[in-house]
Coordinates of C-alpha atoms (C1' of nucleotides) in Angstrom, one line a residue:
Chain A
M257 CA -39.0 19.5 -8.1
V258 CA -38.1 19.0 -11.7
E259 CA -35.6 21.8 -11.4
L260 CA -34.1 20.3 -8.4
T261 CA -33.5 17.0 -10.0
R262 CA -32.0 18.7 -13.0
K263 CA -29.5 20.4 -10.7
Q264 CA -28.9 17.1 -8.9
R265 CA -28.3 15.4 -12.3
E266 CA -25.9 18.1 -13.3
M267 CA -24.1 17.7 -10.0
E268 CA -23.9 14.0 -10.4
R269 CA -22.7 14.3 -14.0
R270 CA -19.9 16.5 -12.8
T271 CA -19.1 14.1 -10.0
L272 CA -18.6 11.4 -12.6
E273 CA -16.5 13.8 -14.7
I274 CA -14.2 14.3 -11.7
L275 CA -13.8 10.6 -11.4
R276 CA -13.0 10.3 -15.1
V277 CA -10.4 12.9 -14.8
A278 CA -8.9 11.5 -11.5
K279 CA -8.8 7.8 -12.5
P280 CA -6.0 8.0 -15.1
I281 CA -3.9 10.3 -12.8
L282 CA -4.3 7.9 -9.9
V283 CA -3.5 4.8 -12.0
R284 CA -0.8 6.3 -14.2
E285 CA 1.0 8.6 -11.8
G286 CA 0.0 7.5 -8.3
F287 CA -1.9 8.9 -5.3
H288 CA 0.7 11.5 -4.8
A289 CA 0.2 13.0 -8.3
L290 CA -3.6 13.2 -7.8
S291 CA -4.1 16.7 -6.4
M292 CA -7.3 18.6 -6.1
D293 CA -5.6 21.6 -7.9
R294 CA -4.7 19.4 -10.8
V295 CA -8.2 17.9 -11.1
A296 CA -9.7 21.4 -10.9
A297 CA -7.3 22.7 -13.5
A298 CA -8.0 19.7 -15.8
M299 CA -11.7 20.4 -15.5
E300 CA -11.4 24.2 -15.7
Y301 CA -13.1 24.7 -12.4
A302 CA -11.8 26.3 -9.2
K303 CA -10.5 24.0 -6.5
G304 CA -13.4 24.9 -4.2
T305 CA -15.9 23.5 -6.7
I306 CA -14.2 20.1 -6.5
Y307 CA -14.3 20.3 -2.8
N308 CA -18.1 20.6 -3.1
H309 CA -18.1 17.1 -4.5
F310 CA -15.5 15.4 -2.5
P311 CA -14.1 16.6 0.9
H312 CA -10.6 15.3 0.1
K313 CA -8.9 13.2 -2.5
E314 CA -9.1 10.0 -0.4
E315 CA -12.9 10.2 -1.0
I316 CA -12.3 10.3 -4.7
V317 CA -10.2 7.2 -4.4
L318 CA -12.9 5.4 -2.6
A319 CA -15.5 6.5 -5.1
L320 CA -13.3 5.1 -7.9
A321 CA -12.8 1.9 -5.9
I322 CA -16.6 1.5 -5.6
E323 CA -16.9 1.6 -9.4
S324 CA -14.0 -0.9 -9.8
M325 CA -15.5 -3.3 -7.3
A326 CA -18.9 -3.0 -9.0
L327 CA -17.2 -4.2 -12.2
R328 CA -15.6 -7.1 -10.3
R329 CA -18.9 -8.1 -8.9
K330 CA -20.5 -8.1 -12.4
L331 CA -17.7 -10.3 -13.7
F332 CA -18.3 -12.7 -10.7
L333 CA -22.0 -12.8 -11.4
A334 CA -21.4 -13.5 -15.1
A335 CA -19.0 -16.3 -14.2
A336 CA -21.3 -17.8 -11.6
A337 CA -24.2 -17.7 -14.0
L338 CA -22.5 -20.2 -16.3
A339 CA -24.6 -23.3 -17.0
A340 CA -22.0 -25.8 -15.8
P341 CA -21.1 -28.1 -12.9
N342 CA -20.5 -26.1 -9.7
R343 CA -16.8 -26.9 -9.7
V344 CA -16.5 -25.5 -13.2
R345 CA -18.5 -22.4 -12.1
L346 CA -15.9 -21.9 -9.3
M347 CA -13.2 -22.2 -11.9
A348 CA -15.0 -19.6 -14.0
I349 CA -14.9 -17.2 -11.1
G350 CA -11.2 -17.8 -10.9
C351 CA -11.0 -16.9 -14.6
A352 CA -13.0 -13.7 -13.7
C353 CA -10.3 -12.8 -11.2
E354 CA -7.6 -13.4 -13.8
Y355 CA -9.5 -11.4 -16.4
Y356 CA -10.1 -8.6 -14.0
T357 CA -6.4 -8.4 -13.0
Q358 CA -5.3 -8.6 -16.6
H359 CA -7.9 -6.7 -18.6
C360 CA -9.1 -4.3 -16.0
S361 CA -5.7 -3.6 -14.6
D362 CA -6.6 0.0 -13.8
D363 CA -9.5 -1.1 -11.7
F364 CA -7.4 -3.8 -10.0
A365 CA -4.8 -1.1 -9.1
I366 CA -7.4 1.2 -7.7
E367 CA -8.8 -1.6 -5.5
Q368 CA -5.5 -1.8 -3.8
W369 CA -5.5 1.8 -2.7
I370 CA -8.4 1.2 -0.3
R371 CA -6.1 -1.2 1.7
N372 CA -4.0 1.8 2.5
V373 CA -4.9 2.8 6.1
N374 CA -4.5 6.5 5.4
V375 CA -6.9 6.3 2.6
W376 CA -9.4 4.1 4.3
D377 CA -9.4 5.9 7.7
K378 CA -10.0 9.3 6.2
S379 CA -12.9 8.4 4.0
S380 CA -16.6 8.6 4.8
A381 CA -18.6 5.9 6.6
A382 CA -21.1 5.9 3.8
R383 CA -18.5 5.0 1.1
Q384 CA -16.8 2.5 3.5
D385 CA -20.1 0.8 3.8
L386 CA -20.6 0.6 0.1
I387 CA -17.2 -1.0 -0.2
R388 CA -17.9 -3.5 2.5
R389 CA -21.3 -4.4 1.0
C390 CA -19.7 -4.9 -2.4
E391 CA -17.0 -7.1 -0.9
G392 CA -19.7 -9.0 0.9
E393 CA -21.7 -9.5 -2.3
C394 CA -18.6 -10.8 -4.1
M395 CA -18.1 -13.2 -1.3
S396 CA -21.6 -14.5 -1.3
I397 CA -21.6 -15.0 -5.1
V398 CA -18.7 -17.4 -4.6
S399 CA -19.9 -19.0 -1.4
S400 CA -23.3 -19.7 -3.0
V401 CA -21.5 -21.7 -5.7
V402 CA -19.8 -23.6 -2.9
H403 CA -23.1 -24.1 -1.2
S404 CA -24.6 -25.5 -4.4
G405 CA -21.7 -27.9 -4.5
V406 CA -22.4 -29.1 -1.0
V407 CA -26.1 -29.4 -1.7
A408 CA -25.4 -31.4 -4.8
S409 CA -23.1 -33.7 -2.7
E410 CA -20.2 -32.9 -5.0
L411 CA -18.3 -31.5 -2.0
V412 CA -18.4 -32.5 1.6
L413 CA -17.5 -29.7 4.1
N414 CA -17.0 -31.1 7.5
H415 CA -17.5 -29.2 10.7
A416 CA -14.0 -27.9 10.4
L417 CA -14.8 -25.4 7.7
T418 CA -17.8 -23.2 6.7
A419 CA -18.4 -22.4 3.0
E420 CA -17.1 -18.9 3.6
E421 CA -13.9 -20.1 5.2
F422 CA -13.5 -22.4 2.3
V423 CA -13.9 -19.5 -0.1
F424 CA -11.4 -17.5 2.0
G425 CA -8.7 -19.9 1.0
F426 CA -9.2 -19.4 -2.6
W427 CA -9.6 -15.7 -2.1
A428 CA -6.3 -15.6 -0.2
I429 CA -4.3 -17.6 -2.7
T430 CA -5.8 -15.7 -5.7
F431 CA -5.4 -12.3 -4.2
G432 CA -2.0 -13.1 -2.7
S433 CA -0.6 -14.3 -6.0
Q434 CA -2.0 -11.3 -7.9
I435 CA -0.5 -8.8 -5.4
L436 CA 2.8 -10.6 -5.4
T437 CA 2.8 -10.8 -9.1
A438 CA 2.0 -7.1 -9.4
S439 CA 4.3 -5.9 -6.7
S440 CA 7.0 -8.4 -5.8
P441 CA 10.4 -7.3 -7.1
S442 CA 11.1 -9.9 -9.8
L443 CA 9.4 -13.2 -9.1
A444 CA 11.3 -14.5 -12.1
A445 CA 14.6 -13.9 -10.3
V446 CA 13.5 -16.3 -7.6
G447 CA 12.4 -19.0 -10.1
I448 CA 8.7 -18.3 -10.6
L449 CA 8.4 -18.0 -14.3
D450 CA 4.6 -18.5 -14.8
P451 CA 2.9 -17.5 -11.5
R452 CA -0.6 -17.8 -13.0
R453 CA -0.1 -21.4 -14.1
A454 CA 1.4 -22.3 -10.7
I455 CA -1.6 -20.9 -8.9
R456 CA -4.0 -22.7 -11.2
I457 CA -2.2 -26.0 -10.4
H458 CA -2.4 -25.2 -6.7
C459 CA -6.1 -24.4 -6.9
C460 CA -6.7 -27.7 -8.8
T461 CA -4.8 -29.6 -6.1
L462 CA -6.7 -27.9 -3.4
L463 CA -10.0 -28.6 -4.9
N464 CA -9.0 -32.3 -5.4
G465 CA -7.7 -32.3 -1.8
Y466 CA -11.2 -31.4 -0.7
R467 CA -12.5 -34.1 -3.1
W468 CA -14.7 -31.7 -5.0
Q469 CA -16.2 -33.8 -7.7
P470 CA -15.4 -34.2 -10.5
I471 CA -11.8 -34.8 -9.5
M472 CA -9.5 -33.6 -12.3
Q473 CA -5.9 -34.3 -12.9
T474 CA -3.5 -31.3 -13.2
D475 CA -3.1 -31.5 -17.0
E476 CA -6.8 -32.0 -17.6
Y477 CA -7.6 -29.1 -15.3
L478 CA -5.1 -26.8 -17.0
N479 CA -6.6 -27.6 -20.3
R480 CA -10.2 -27.1 -19.1
V481 CA -9.3 -23.7 -17.5
D482 CA -7.7 -22.6 -20.7
E483 CA -10.7 -23.6 -22.7
L484 CA -13.1 -22.0 -20.1
S485 CA -11.0 -18.9 -20.0
T486 CA -11.2 -18.5 -23.8
S487 CA -14.9 -19.4 -24.1
I488 CA -16.0 -17.0 -21.4
Q489 CA -13.8 -14.1 -22.4
S490 CA -16.3 -12.6 -24.8
E491 CA -18.9 -12.6 -22.1
F492 CA -16.5 -10.8 -19.8
D493 CA -15.6 -8.4 -22.6
R494 CA -19.3 -7.6 -22.9
V495 CA -19.8 -7.1 -19.2
R496 CA -16.8 -4.8 -19.1
A497 CA -17.8 -2.8 -22.1
E498 CA -21.3 -2.3 -20.7
H499 CA -19.8 -1.3 -17.3
Y500 CA -17.6 1.4 -18.9
T501 CA -20.3 2.9 -21.2
A502 CA -22.9 3.1 -18.4
Chain B
M676 CA 42.3 5.9 9.0
V677 CA 41.2 5.2 12.5
E678 CA 39.7 8.7 12.6
L679 CA 37.8 8.0 9.5
T680 CA 36.2 4.9 10.8
R681 CA 35.3 6.6 14.0
K682 CA 33.4 9.2 12.0
Q683 CA 31.9 6.5 9.9
R684 CA 30.8 4.7 13.0
E685 CA 29.3 7.9 14.4
M686 CA 27.5 8.4 11.1
E687 CA 26.2 4.9 11.1
R688 CA 25.1 5.1 14.8
R689 CA 23.0 8.2 13.9
T690 CA 21.6 6.5 10.8
L691 CA 20.3 3.8 13.2
E692 CA 19.0 6.4 15.6
I693 CA 17.0 8.0 12.7
L694 CA 15.5 4.6 12.0
R695 CA 14.6 4.1 15.6
V696 CA 12.9 7.5 15.7
A697 CA 11.1 7.0 12.4
K698 CA 9.8 3.4 12.9
P699 CA 7.2 4.2 15.6
I700 CA 6.0 7.2 13.6
L701 CA 5.6 5.2 10.5
V702 CA 3.9 2.3 12.2
R703 CA 1.8 4.2 14.6
E704 CA 0.8 7.2 12.5
G705 CA 1.5 6.2 8.9
F706 CA 3.7 7.4 6.1
H707 CA 2.0 10.7 5.9
A708 CA 3.0 11.6 9.5
L709 CA 6.6 10.6 8.9
S710 CA 8.2 13.9 8.0
M711 CA 11.8 14.9 7.9
D712 CA 11.1 17.9 10.1
R713 CA 9.6 15.7 12.7
V714 CA 12.4 13.2 12.7
A715 CA 14.9 16.1 12.9
A716 CA 13.0 17.7 15.8
A717 CA 12.8 14.4 17.7
M718 CA 16.5 14.0 17.4
E719 CA 17.3 17.6 18.0
Y720 CA 19.1 18.0 14.7
A721 CA 18.4 20.3 11.8
K722 CA 16.5 18.9 8.9
G723 CA 19.5 19.2 6.6
T724 CA 21.5 16.7 8.8
I725 CA 18.8 14.1 8.3
Y726 CA 19.0 14.7 4.6
N727 CA 22.7 13.9 4.8
H728 CA 21.7 10.4 5.8
F729 CA 18.6 9.8 3.7
P730 CA 17.8 11.7 0.5
H731 CA 14.0 11.4 1.2
K732 CA 11.7 9.7 3.6
E733 CA 11.0 6.9 1.1
E734 CA 14.6 5.8 1.6
I735 CA 14.0 5.7 5.4
V736 CA 11.1 3.4 4.8
L737 CA 13.2 1.1 2.6
A738 CA 15.9 1.0 5.2
L739 CA 13.4 0.0 7.9
A740 CA 11.9 -2.6 5.6
I741 CA 15.4 -4.1 5.1
E742 CA 15.7 -4.5 8.9
S743 CA 12.2 -6.0 9.0
M744 CA 12.9 -8.5 6.3
A745 CA 16.2 -9.5 7.9
L746 CA 14.2 -10.5 11.0
R747 CA 11.8 -12.5 8.9
R748 CA 14.7 -14.2 7.3
K749 CA 16.1 -15.1 10.7
L750 CA 12.8 -16.6 11.8
F751 CA 12.6 -18.6 8.6
L752 CA 16.1 -19.9 9.3
A753 CA 15.3 -20.9 12.8
A754 CA 12.1 -22.7 11.6
A755 CA 13.9 -24.5 8.9
A756 CA 16.7 -25.6 11.3
L757 CA 14.2 -27.7 13.3
A758 CA 15.2 -31.3 13.6
A759 CA 12.0 -32.7 12.2
P760 CA 10.6 -34.3 9.1
N761 CA 10.6 -31.9 6.1
R762 CA 6.8 -31.5 6.1
V763 CA 7.0 -30.4 9.7
R764 CA 9.8 -28.0 8.9
L765 CA 7.6 -26.4 6.3
M766 CA 4.8 -26.2 8.9
A767 CA 7.3 -24.5 11.2
I768 CA 8.0 -21.9 8.5
G769 CA 4.3 -21.3 8.4
C770 CA 4.4 -20.8 12.1
A771 CA 7.2 -18.3 11.6
C772 CA 5.0 -16.4 9.2
E773 CA 2.2 -16.4 11.8
Y774 CA 4.6 -15.4 14.5
Y775 CA 6.0 -12.6 12.4
T776 CA 2.6 -11.2 11.6
Q777 CA 1.4 -11.4 15.2
H778 CA 4.4 -10.7 17.3
C779 CA 6.4 -8.5 15.0
S780 CA 3.4 -6.7 13.7
D781 CA 5.3 -3.4 13.3
D782 CA 7.8 -5.1 11.0
F783 CA 5.0 -6.8 9.1
A784 CA 3.3 -3.4 8.6
I785 CA 6.6 -1.9 7.4
E786 CA 7.1 -4.7 4.9
Q787 CA 3.9 -3.7 3.2
W788 CA 5.1 -0.2 2.5
I789 CA 7.6 -1.3 0.0
R790 CA 4.8 -2.6 -2.1
N791 CA 3.7 1.0 -2.6
V792 CA 4.8 2.0 -6.1
N793 CA 5.6 5.5 -5.0
V794 CA 7.8 4.4 -2.2
W795 CA 9.5 1.7 -4.3
D796 CA 10.1 3.7 -7.4
K797 CA 11.7 6.6 -5.5
S798 CA 14.2 4.6 -3.6
S799 CA 17.8 3.8 -4.4
A800 CA 18.8 0.8 -6.5
A801 CA 21.2 -0.3 -3.8
R802 CA 18.4 -0.7 -1.2
Q803 CA 16.1 -2.2 -3.8
D804 CA 18.8 -4.8 -4.4
L805 CA 19.1 -5.6 -0.7
I806 CA 15.3 -6.1 -0.5
R807 CA 15.3 -8.3 -3.5
R808 CA 18.2 -10.3 -2.2
C809 CA 16.5 -10.8 1.2
E810 CA 13.3 -11.9 -0.5
G811 CA 15.3 -14.3 -2.6
E812 CA 17.0 -15.7 0.5
C813 CA 13.7 -16.2 2.3
M814 CA 12.4 -18.0 -0.8
S815 CA 15.4 -20.3 -1.0
I816 CA 15.2 -21.2 2.7
V817 CA 11.7 -22.5 2.0
S818 CA 12.4 -24.1 -1.3
S819 CA 15.4 -25.9 0.1
V820 CA 13.0 -27.6 2.6
V821 CA 10.8 -28.6 -0.4
H822 CA 13.9 -29.9 -2.2
S823 CA 14.8 -32.0 0.8
G824 CA 11.3 -33.4 0.7
V825 CA 11.7 -34.3 -2.9
V826 CA 15.1 -35.8 -2.3
A827 CA 13.7 -37.9 0.6
S828 CA 10.9 -39.1 -1.7
E829 CA 8.3 -37.7 0.7
L830 CA 7.0 -35.5 -2.1
V831 CA 6.8 -36.0 -5.8
L832 CA 6.9 -32.8 -7.9
N833 CA 6.1 -33.7 -11.4
H834 CA 7.2 -31.7 -14.5
A835 CA 4.2 -29.4 -14.0
L836 CA 5.8 -27.6 -11.0
T837 CA 9.2 -26.5 -9.8
A838 CA 10.0 -26.3 -6.1
E839 CA 9.9 -22.5 -6.3
E840 CA 6.5 -22.6 -7.9
F841 CA 5.3 -25.0 -5.3
V842 CA 6.5 -22.6 -2.6
F843 CA 4.8 -19.7 -4.4
G844 CA 1.5 -21.2 -3.7
F845 CA 2.1 -21.3 0.0
W846 CA 3.6 -17.8 -0.1
A847 CA 0.5 -16.5 -1.9
I848 CA -2.0 -18.1 0.4
T849 CA -0.1 -17.1 3.6
F850 CA 0.6 -13.6 2.4
G851 CA -2.8 -13.2 0.9
S852 CA -4.6 -14.2 4.0
Q853 CA -2.5 -12.1 6.2
I854 CA -3.0 -9.0 4.1
L855 CA -6.7 -9.7 3.9
T856 CA -6.9 -10.2 7.6
A857 CA -5.0 -7.1 8.3
S858 CA -6.8 -4.8 5.8
S859 CA -10.0 -6.3 4.6
P860 CA -13.0 -4.4 6.1
S861 CA -14.5 -6.9 8.5
L862 CA -13.9 -10.4 7.4
A863 CA -16.1 -11.4 10.3
A864 CA -19.0 -9.7 8.6
V865 CA -18.7 -12.0 5.6
G866 CA -18.5 -15.1 7.8
I867 CA -14.8 -15.7 8.3
L868 CA -14.4 -15.9 12.1
D869 CA -11.1 -17.6 12.4
P870 CA -9.0 -16.8 9.3
R871 CA -5.8 -18.3 10.7
R872 CA -7.4 -21.7 11.4
A873 CA -9.1 -21.7 7.9
I874 CA -5.7 -21.1 6.2
R875 CA -4.1 -23.8 8.3
I876 CA -6.7 -26.2 7.1
H877 CA -6.2 -25.1 3.5
C878 CA -2.5 -25.6 3.8
C879 CA -2.9 -29.1 5.3
T880 CA -5.3 -30.0 2.5
L881 CA -3.0 -28.6 -0.1
L882 CA 0.0 -30.6 1.3
N883 CA -2.1 -33.7 1.4
G884 CA -3.3 -32.9 -2.2
Y885 CA 0.3 -33.1 -3.2
R886 CA 0.7 -36.2 -1.2
W887 CA 3.5 -34.9 0.9
Q888 CA 4.2 -37.7 3.4
P889 CA 3.3 -38.1 6.1
I890 CA -0.3 -37.4 5.2
M891 CA -2.2 -35.9 8.1
Q892 CA -5.9 -35.5 8.7
T893 CA -7.2 -32.0 9.4
D894 CA -7.7 -32.5 13.1
E895 CA -4.3 -34.1 13.6
Y896 CA -2.7 -31.4 11.5
L897 CA -4.3 -28.6 13.6
N898 CA -3.2 -30.2 16.8
R899 CA 0.4 -30.6 15.5
V900 CA 0.5 -27.1 14.3
D901 CA -0.7 -25.9 17.7
E902 CA 1.9 -27.9 19.5
L903 CA 4.6 -26.9 17.1
S904 CA 3.7 -23.3 17.3
T905 CA 3.9 -23.4 21.1
S906 CA 7.1 -25.4 21.3
I907 CA 9.0 -23.2 18.8
Q908 CA 7.8 -19.9 20.2
S909 CA 10.6 -19.5 22.7
E910 CA 13.1 -20.0 19.9
F911 CA 11.3 -17.3 17.9
D912 CA 11.3 -15.1 20.9
R913 CA 15.0 -15.5 21.3
V914 CA 15.7 -14.7 17.6
R915 CA 13.5 -11.7 17.8
A916 CA 15.1 -10.4 21.0
E917 CA 18.5 -10.9 19.6
H918 CA 17.5 -9.0 16.4
Y919 CA 16.2 -6.1 18.3
T920 CA 19.2 -5.7 20.7
A921 CA 21.8 -6.0 17.9
Chain C
dT248 C1' 49.9 25.7 19.3
dG249 C1' 47.4 28.1 15.7
dA250 C1' 45.6 29.1 11.5
dA251 C1' 44.1 27.6 7.0
dA252 C1' 41.5 23.9 4.8
dA253 C1' 38.0 20.6 4.7
dT254 C1' 33.9 18.9 6.4
dT255 C1' 29.5 19.1 8.7
dT256 C1' 25.5 21.4 10.5
dT257 C1' 22.2 24.7 10.2
dG258 C1' 17.8 26.8 9.1
dA259 C1' 15.9 30.2 5.9
dC260 C1' 13.8 29.7 1.6
dA261 C1' 11.1 28.6 -2.7
dA262 C1' 7.8 25.6 -4.3
dC263 C1' 3.8 23.0 -3.8
dG264 C1' -0.4 20.8 -1.9
dC265 C1' -4.3 20.8 1.4
dG266 C1' -8.5 22.5 3.0
dT267 C1' -11.1 27.0 4.4
dC268 C1' -13.9 30.8 3.7
dA269 C1' -15.3 35.4 2.7
dA270 C1' -16.3 37.6 -1.4
dT271 C1' -18.4 37.2 -5.9
dA272 C1' -21.4 35.4 -9.4
dA273 C1' -25.3 32.9 -10.9
dT274 C1' -29.8 31.1 -10.2
dT275 C1' -34.4 31.0 -8.3
dG276 C1' -38.8 32.6 -6.9
dA277 C1' -42.3 36.0 -6.2
Chain D
dT1104 C1' -37.5 43.2 -11.7
dC1105 C1' -35.2 42.4 -7.5
dA1106 C1' -34.3 40.2 -3.2
dA1107 C1' -33.1 35.6 -1.4
dT1108 C1' -30.9 31.6 -2.1
dT1109 C1' -27.3 28.8 -3.8
dA1110 C1' -22.9 27.9 -6.2
dT1111 C1' -18.3 29.3 -7.6
dT1112 C1' -14.1 31.3 -6.9
dG1113 C1' -9.3 31.8 -5.6
dA1114 C1' -6.4 34.0 -2.1
dC1115 C1' -4.9 32.5 2.3
dG1116 C1' -2.8 30.0 6.4
dC1117 C1' -0.6 26.1 7.4
dG1118 C1' 2.4 22.2 6.7
dT1119 C1' 5.9 19.5 4.0
dT1120 C1' 9.7 18.8 0.7
dG1121 C1' 14.3 19.4 -0.8
dT1122 C1' 18.1 23.0 -1.5
dC1123 C1' 21.9 25.7 -0.4
dA1124 C1' 24.7 29.5 1.2
dA1125 C1' 26.3 30.7 5.6
dA1126 C1' 28.0 29.3 10.1
dA1127 C1' 30.1 26.1 13.1
dT1128 C1' 33.1 22.4 13.8
dT1129 C1' 36.8 19.3 12.9
dT1130 C1' 41.0 18.2 10.6
dT1131 C1' 45.4 19.0 8.8
dC1132 C1' 49.9 20.5 8.9
dA1133 C1' 53.6 23.8 9.7

DNA sequence: TGAAAATTTTGACAACGCGTCAATAATTGA
DNA sequence: TCAATTATTGACGCGTTGTCAAAATTTTCA
C-alpha cells in the first residue's frame, strides 16, 4: 500500500515534470513544435514512457490549461474576497483579468488552445469535465458578486436578464478585447491606441447603464480602477507565486 | 500578351478551384485534415502543382480568410447603407455580425484560423496585408456610422474616447460573445441560455449609457432589433448569394 | 510544319511526427 | 533467489510536408 502510493507519487511527479517541459515549448514555439519525441528527449526518457502519462499531446495541452485556469480561479477568488462595495469587487475581478493576461501571459496563451476544436475534441472526457467545472466556478465567483449587488439593492436586474447573463456581457467584452489585443493584426493601425483604457471606459458605462450603485463618472472610475489595480497587485503577485511553487 | 493573360486566367481559375476544394475540408474536418496531398487528389493533380499555387497550406487558409472577410465587409456595407437613424444603422451592423456568424458559419469559422499564430506567422506579407486592410475597412465602415452620429449630435464622445475606441467596445463584446458561444464548453451549463439576447441587451444598455439618441428601453430595443434583423435579412441573403456566385 | 527552347506537371524522395507494441529491463513478492 | 508482475524502450508502419530532377506540354521562331 505504502509502496503503491510511492510509485503513484513518482508517476505524478513525472507527470508534472512533463508539463513543466511542455509548457515553454507550447507557449514559446507553438503547438506544432510540441512533439512527444521532443518532450521525451528533453526529459531523457523514451517516447513510449511519455505515452504512459498522456495518450497524445492534446491531452498535455488540456492538462496545462487546467493548471492555468486554476490560477485564474485563484485570482478571481482573491479579487472577490476584497472587503469593498460589490461594484468595486466586480472591478477587482476585471483587474484580475487584466493581471492574468499581462502577468500570466503564458497561462493566458495556453487557455486559448483549448478553444481549438482539434485539441478539444481529441482530449479525454475527464479533463474536459475539469475544464468545464473550473469555468463554471469562475463564472459563479463573478455571478455571486452580482447576486450580492442585487441583494444589497445596489443593482436591479429585471426579468430580461439573469445574473449569469449579466456576467456574460462582461465576460464577452473582457475576453473579446483581450483576444483582439493579443491577436488582431495591428489595432493601432485602425486607431485603437489604448485598448485596455477603452474597455475600462466601456465597462464603466455599461455598469452605469445598469445603474449599479454607486454610479461613477468615467474619470473617477478610471482613477479608481488604477488605484485598485495597484493596491491589489501585491495580493495577485502572492497568489501567483504560491500557485507556481505548489 | 493575349496568350499570357489566358494562361494567367487559367492559373487563377485553378487557384479558385483549390480554394473551393480546400474550404469544406478545413471547415468540416479542421486544419489537420487539410493536406496538400488530399487537395491534389481531389482535383486530380499532382501535389507539386498545388505547390505552384500555394507554398503551404497556411497560405490556403489565409486566402480563404481573405474571401471570408470580403463577405463580412460587404454585409457591413449593406447594413451601413440602410436609410435610417445612425443608431439604427449601428444596430444593423450588429445584425450583420449575427447574420454572418449564423448564416455564413463556414466563413466565420475560417476567420478564426488566422488568429492562430502558427498560421499567421507562416503566411506571406502580401496576404497578411490584405487581411489587415480588410479589417481596417470593416472598422472604418462602423466608425463612419459613429462619426455620423457625433456630427448629427445624437452622440457626444468626450475626450476620453475616439470613435474607433468606441467601436472597439462593440467589436470586443460582439466578437467575444460569438467566440464564447461557438467554443465555450456549454454556456448553458453555467446559466446562459440565450447568449445572443443577452448581448443585445448589453449593447442597448451600453448605447443608452453613452446616451446615443434616440434612447431605447430594453424591450423596445429587442423588438426593433428583431424587426430590423428580419427586414434586412433578404438584403443580406442577396449580398451573400452574389458573393458566392462571383 | 517542325524542332529547339521555355514552361509546367509529375511523383519519387528525404525528413519528420504520431502512436503502437513486442522485446527488454526493472521491480515486486514469496 | 527466482518467478511474476510491471515499466521502459525504441524500431516500425503510416501519414504529411516540401523539394526537385525528370517527363510532358506548350511556346517560339525559322
